[in-house]
Structures are given as structure tokens and as C-alpha cells.
Short mmCIF file of C-alpha atoms in Angstrom, two decimals:
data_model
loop_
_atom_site.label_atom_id
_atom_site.label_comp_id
_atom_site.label_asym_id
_atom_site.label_seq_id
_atom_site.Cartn_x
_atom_site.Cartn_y
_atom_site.Cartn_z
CA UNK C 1 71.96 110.94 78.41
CA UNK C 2 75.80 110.07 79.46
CA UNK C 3 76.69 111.78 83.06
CA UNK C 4 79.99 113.01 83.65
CA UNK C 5 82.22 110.10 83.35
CA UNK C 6 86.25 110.67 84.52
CA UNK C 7 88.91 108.22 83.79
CA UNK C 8 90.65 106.42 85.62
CA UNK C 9 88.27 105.01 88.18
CA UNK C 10 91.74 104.23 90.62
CA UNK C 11 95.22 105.11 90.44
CA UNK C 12 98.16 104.18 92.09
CA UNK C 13 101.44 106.13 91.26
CA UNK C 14 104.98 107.03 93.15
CA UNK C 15 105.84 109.74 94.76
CA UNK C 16 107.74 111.89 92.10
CA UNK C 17 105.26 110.32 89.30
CA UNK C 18 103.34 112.36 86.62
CA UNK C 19 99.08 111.64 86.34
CA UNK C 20 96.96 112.98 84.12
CA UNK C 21 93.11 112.24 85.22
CA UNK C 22 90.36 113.15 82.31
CA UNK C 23 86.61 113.98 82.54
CA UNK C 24 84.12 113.99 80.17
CA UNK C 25 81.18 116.53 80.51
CA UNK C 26 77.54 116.36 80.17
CA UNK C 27 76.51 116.89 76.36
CA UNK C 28 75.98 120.56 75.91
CA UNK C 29 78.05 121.71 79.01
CA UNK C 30 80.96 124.24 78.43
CA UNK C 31 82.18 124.45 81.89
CA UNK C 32 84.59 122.03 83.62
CA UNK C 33 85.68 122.34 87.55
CA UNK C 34 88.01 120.13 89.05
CA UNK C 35 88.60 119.14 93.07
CA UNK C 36 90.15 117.76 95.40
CA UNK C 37 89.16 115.82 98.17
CA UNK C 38 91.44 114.18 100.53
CA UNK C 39 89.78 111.69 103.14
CA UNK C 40 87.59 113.16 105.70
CA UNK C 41 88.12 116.50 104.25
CA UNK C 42 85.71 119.23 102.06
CA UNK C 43 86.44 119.83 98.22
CA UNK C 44 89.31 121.67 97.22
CA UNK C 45 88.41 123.89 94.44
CA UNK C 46 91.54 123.27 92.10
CA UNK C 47 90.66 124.74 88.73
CA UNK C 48 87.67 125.96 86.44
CA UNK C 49 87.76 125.75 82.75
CA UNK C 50 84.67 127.41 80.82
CA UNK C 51 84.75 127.58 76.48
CA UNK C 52 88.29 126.02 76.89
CA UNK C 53 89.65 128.98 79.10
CA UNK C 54 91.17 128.65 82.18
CA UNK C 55 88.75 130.92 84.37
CA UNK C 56 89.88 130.64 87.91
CA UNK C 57 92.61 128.35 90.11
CA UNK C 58 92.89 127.74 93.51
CA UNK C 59 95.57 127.74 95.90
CA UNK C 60 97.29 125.18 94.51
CA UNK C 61 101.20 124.99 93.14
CA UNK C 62 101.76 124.78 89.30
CA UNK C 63 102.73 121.53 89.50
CA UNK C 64 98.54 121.07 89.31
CA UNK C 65 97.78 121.98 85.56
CA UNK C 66 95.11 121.29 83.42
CA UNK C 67 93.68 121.91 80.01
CA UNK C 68 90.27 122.06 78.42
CA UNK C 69 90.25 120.66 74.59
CA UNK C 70 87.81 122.03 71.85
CA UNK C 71 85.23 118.82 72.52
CA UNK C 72 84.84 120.76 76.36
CA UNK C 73 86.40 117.92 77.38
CA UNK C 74 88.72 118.37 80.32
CA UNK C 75 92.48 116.72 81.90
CA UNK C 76 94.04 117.93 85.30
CA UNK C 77 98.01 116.93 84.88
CA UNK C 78 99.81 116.68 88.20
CA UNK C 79 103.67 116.67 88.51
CA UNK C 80 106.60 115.58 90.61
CA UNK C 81 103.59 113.45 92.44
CA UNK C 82 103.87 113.88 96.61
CA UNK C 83 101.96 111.12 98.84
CA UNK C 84 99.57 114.15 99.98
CA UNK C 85 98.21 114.15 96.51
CA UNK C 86 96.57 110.94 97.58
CA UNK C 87 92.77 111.88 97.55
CA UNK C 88 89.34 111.88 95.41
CA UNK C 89 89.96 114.31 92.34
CA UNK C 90 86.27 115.40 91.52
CA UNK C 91 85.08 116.88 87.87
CA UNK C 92 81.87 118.49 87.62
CA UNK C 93 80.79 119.94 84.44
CA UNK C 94 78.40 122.94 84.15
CA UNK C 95 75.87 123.89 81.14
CA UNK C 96 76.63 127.78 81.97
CA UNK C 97 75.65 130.33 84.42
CA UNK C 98 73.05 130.04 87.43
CA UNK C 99 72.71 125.91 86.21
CA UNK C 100 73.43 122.98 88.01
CA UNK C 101 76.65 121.41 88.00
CA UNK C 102 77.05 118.12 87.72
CA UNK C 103 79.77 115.62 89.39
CA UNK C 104 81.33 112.48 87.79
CA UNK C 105 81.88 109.36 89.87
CA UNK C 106 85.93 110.58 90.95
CA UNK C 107 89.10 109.51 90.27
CA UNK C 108 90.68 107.75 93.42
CA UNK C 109 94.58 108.54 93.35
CA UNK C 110 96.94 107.25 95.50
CA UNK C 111 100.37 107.87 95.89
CA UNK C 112 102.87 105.81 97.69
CA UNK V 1 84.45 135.96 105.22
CA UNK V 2 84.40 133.04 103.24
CA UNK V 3 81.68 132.69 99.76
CA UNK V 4 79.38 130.37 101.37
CA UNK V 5 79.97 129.25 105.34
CA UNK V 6 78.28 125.56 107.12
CA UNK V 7 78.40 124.41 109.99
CA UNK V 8 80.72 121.43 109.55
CA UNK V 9 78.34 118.94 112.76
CA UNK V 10 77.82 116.50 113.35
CA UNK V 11 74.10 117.36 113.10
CA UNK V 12 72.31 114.56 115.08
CA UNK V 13 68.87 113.72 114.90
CA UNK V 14 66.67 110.71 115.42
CA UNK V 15 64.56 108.88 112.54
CA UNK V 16 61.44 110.37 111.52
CA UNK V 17 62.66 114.13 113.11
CA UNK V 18 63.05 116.86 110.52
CA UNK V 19 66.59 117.48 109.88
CA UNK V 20 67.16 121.37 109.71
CA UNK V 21 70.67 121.92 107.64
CA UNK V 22 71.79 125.86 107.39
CA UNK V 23 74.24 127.93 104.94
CA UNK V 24 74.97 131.74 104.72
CA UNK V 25 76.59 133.36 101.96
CA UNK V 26 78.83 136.61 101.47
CA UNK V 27 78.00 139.33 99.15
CA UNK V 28 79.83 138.24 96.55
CA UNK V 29 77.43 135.14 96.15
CA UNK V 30 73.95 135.28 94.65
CA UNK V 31 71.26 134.66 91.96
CA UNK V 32 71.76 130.82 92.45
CA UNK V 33 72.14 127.74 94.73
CA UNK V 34 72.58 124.39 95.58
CA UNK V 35 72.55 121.57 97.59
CA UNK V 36 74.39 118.23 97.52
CA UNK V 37 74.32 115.58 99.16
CA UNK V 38 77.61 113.20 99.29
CA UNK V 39 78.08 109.85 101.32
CA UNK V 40 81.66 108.84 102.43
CA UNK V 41 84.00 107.98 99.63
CA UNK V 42 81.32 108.92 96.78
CA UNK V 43 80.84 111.71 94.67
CA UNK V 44 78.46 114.76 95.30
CA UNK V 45 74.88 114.32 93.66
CA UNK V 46 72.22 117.07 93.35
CA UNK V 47 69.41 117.51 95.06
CA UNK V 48 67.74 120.96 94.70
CA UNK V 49 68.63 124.07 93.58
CA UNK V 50 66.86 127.40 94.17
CA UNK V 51 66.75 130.83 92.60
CA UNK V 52 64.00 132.71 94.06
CA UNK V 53 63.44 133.76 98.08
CA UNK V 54 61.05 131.64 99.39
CA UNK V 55 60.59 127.96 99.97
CA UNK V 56 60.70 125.22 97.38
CA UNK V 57 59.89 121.60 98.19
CA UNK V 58 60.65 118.43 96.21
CA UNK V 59 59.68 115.05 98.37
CA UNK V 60 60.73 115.24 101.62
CA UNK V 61 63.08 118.10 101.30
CA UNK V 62 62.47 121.72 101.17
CA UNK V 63 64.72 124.38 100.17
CA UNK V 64 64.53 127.93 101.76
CA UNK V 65 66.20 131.02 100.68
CA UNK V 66 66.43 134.51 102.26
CA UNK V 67 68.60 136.54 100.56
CA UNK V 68 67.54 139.48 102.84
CA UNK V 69 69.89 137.42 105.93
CA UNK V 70 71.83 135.90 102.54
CA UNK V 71 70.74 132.27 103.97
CA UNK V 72 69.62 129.27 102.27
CA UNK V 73 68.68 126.10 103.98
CA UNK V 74 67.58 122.71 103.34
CA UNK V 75 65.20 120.69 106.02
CA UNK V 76 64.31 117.22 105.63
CA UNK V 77 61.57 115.52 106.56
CA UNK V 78 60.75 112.36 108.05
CA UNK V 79 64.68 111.90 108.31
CA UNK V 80 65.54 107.84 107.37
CA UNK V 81 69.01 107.12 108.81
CA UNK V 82 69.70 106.30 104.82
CA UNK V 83 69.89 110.27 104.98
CA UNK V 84 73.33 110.30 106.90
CA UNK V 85 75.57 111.70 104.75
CA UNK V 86 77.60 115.38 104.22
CA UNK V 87 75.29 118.00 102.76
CA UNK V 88 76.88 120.86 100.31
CA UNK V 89 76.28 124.11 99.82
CA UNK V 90 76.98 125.98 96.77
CA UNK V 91 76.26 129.19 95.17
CA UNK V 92 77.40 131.31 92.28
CA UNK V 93 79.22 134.59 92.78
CA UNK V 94 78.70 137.70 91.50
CA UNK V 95 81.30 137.64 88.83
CA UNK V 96 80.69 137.35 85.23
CA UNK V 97 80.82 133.79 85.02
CA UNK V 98 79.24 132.95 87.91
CA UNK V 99 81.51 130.76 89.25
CA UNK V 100 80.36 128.05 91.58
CA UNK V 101 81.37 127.66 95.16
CA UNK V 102 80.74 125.25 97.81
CA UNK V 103 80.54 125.71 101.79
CA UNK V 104 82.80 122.51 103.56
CA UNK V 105 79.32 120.70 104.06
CA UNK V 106 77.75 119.72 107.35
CA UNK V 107 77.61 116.02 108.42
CA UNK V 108 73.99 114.78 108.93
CA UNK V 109 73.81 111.86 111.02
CA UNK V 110 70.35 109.76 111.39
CA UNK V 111 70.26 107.37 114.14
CA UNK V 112 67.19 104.20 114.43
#
């Protein structure tokens, strides 16, 4: 059975750029969390998407949106790109409550 | 008082010690946890979850959970310094969803 695979593997964009990263869940899970993680540092809890709702965001500014489609599948869109974006954005995907969640291998952006 | 709180380390200890790793949790997290383990630059992987007060053991590593002191902590034994790595945290809060939360992780270092 497939993991969570997210696309692209590496990224390198200008400052004032638009990304969109994508992630793929595990078959059967509904739920889709996305992070950050800039080097040296803890996750970042950016945003949660569960039966293609947006159920919680963290404290990030709107220029960090994100979307999940009908498939469950999931892409975090972020604007007006700034180099402190640079970091490891994480997906995880979730078969519903009190389960595991599950990471994908990260999306490596950096911004210069 | 943050979801789920770690100590962020370094925790030292020498090959072959047990390696005692320690998380509390507020009120509004329960039912469910987790622990991950995630070397530098890599993604978080699973390596137990636990539901139930009381000890579970898989290999070398044991999970403990006392949700009377709303703790939950992961020892492992016979520590290899392959073990070095940040260990997560994570629990589900009390909310509907459940939504999953992770402590900042505490660095485990395993020295020869």
C-alpha cells in the first residue's frame, strides 16, 4: 500500500514567488495536516483539512492557503513567497479519529 | 499551558543505557497518543501509539501512559547510538475531531 507521497521533492523559488506543494494521502484516509518545519526547529502546525473541510489553521497569515479536493487529496498554496518560508513543509494524512497519522517524505522549499 | 509539553534536551545517554523520554498533556488532550521519531532533515515516522493507561511494549521500546498525572512516556532499551534522533509527542484533543497535536520533541542523543 502507497504511503503518503507529496510533490515536489525540492523547490527553489524567489522571494515574491507563488508555490503550490501537493500530498497524496494514504488510501482510505480523509484527513490531511500540513507543517512547517524550518531548520533546527519543531513542526509548525499550518492547516488541517478532514472530508475536504478546512477544520483548523494555525498562526499563520493568509498568504498560506490550502485546499482539500474530493479524491482527499490535499495542496498548501503560498503567496508573495518571503526567504523565511524556506523550510520542510510536512503532510500527514489521517484515517479519522484516535488513528495514527501518517507523514510523507516533505517537500524541501527554498526561497532566495 | 500548551496541548502536549517535552522537554526539548539534549537527552544524553550512553549505548546500551535505557533512554527514558517524557511528555505531559493539558486537559484538552486525551483518548489517544503518539510517538515519532524524526532524524535531522527527514520526515517523522511512527513508532507506537497508545490508548489505554498502562504500559505497552513493542521491541525495545515501551510506551507508558498515566492519564491520572496526564503523562505518557516512551523508554528505550538497550539504546544503539542509531537511536539519536528527535522524539515527538502527539495526542488528540478533546474536540470533535480529535485533532492531532504534537509537543516540540526532545533530542535523544546516543553516544559509543
Amino acid at each position: 500500500e502507497a504511503g503518503v507521497t507529496q510533490s515536489p521533492t525540492h523547490l527553489i523559488k524567489t522571494r515574491g514567488q507563488q508555490v503550490t506543494l501537493r500530498c497524496s494521502p494514504i488510501s482510505g484516509h480523509t484527513s490531511v495536516y500540513w507543517y512547517q518545519q524550518a531548520l533546527g526547529l519543531g513542526l509548525q502546525f499550518l492547516l488541517w483539512y478532514d472530508e475536504g473541510e478546512e477544520r483548523n489553521r494555525g498562526n499563520f497569515p493568509p498568504r498560506f492557503s490550502g485546499r482539500q479536493f474530493p479524491n482527499y487529496s490535499s495542496e498548501l498554496n503560498v503567496n508573495a513567497l518571503e526567504l523565511e518560508d524556506s523550510a520542510l513543509y510536512l503532510c500527514a494524512s489521517r484515517g479519522g479519529s484516535y488513528t495514527e497519522a501518517f507523514f510523507g517524505q516533505g517537500t524541501r522549499l527554498t526561497v532566495v | 499551558q500548551k496541548e502536549v509539553e517535552q522537554n526539548s534536551g539534549p537527552l544524553s545517554v550512553p549505548e546500551g543505557a535505557i533512554a527514558s523520554l517524557n511528555c505531559t498533556y493539558s486537559d484538552r488532550v486525551s483518548q489517544s497518543f503518539f510517538w515519532y521519531r524524526q532524524y535531522s532533515g527527514k520526515s517523522p515516522e511512527l513508532i507506537m501509539s497508545i490508548y489505554s493507561n498502562g504500559d505497552k511494549e513493542d521491541g525495545r521500546f515501551t510506551a507508558q501512559l498515566n492519564k491520572a498525572s496526564q503523562y505518557v512516556s516512551l523508554l528505550i532499551r538497550d539504546s544503539q547510538p542509531s537511536d539519536s534522533a528527535t522524539y515527538l509527542c502527539a495526542g488528540g484533543m478533546n474536540t470533535g475531531f480529535q485533532k492531532l497535536v504534537f509537543g516540540t520533541g526532545t533530542r535523544l542523543l546516543v553516544s559509543p
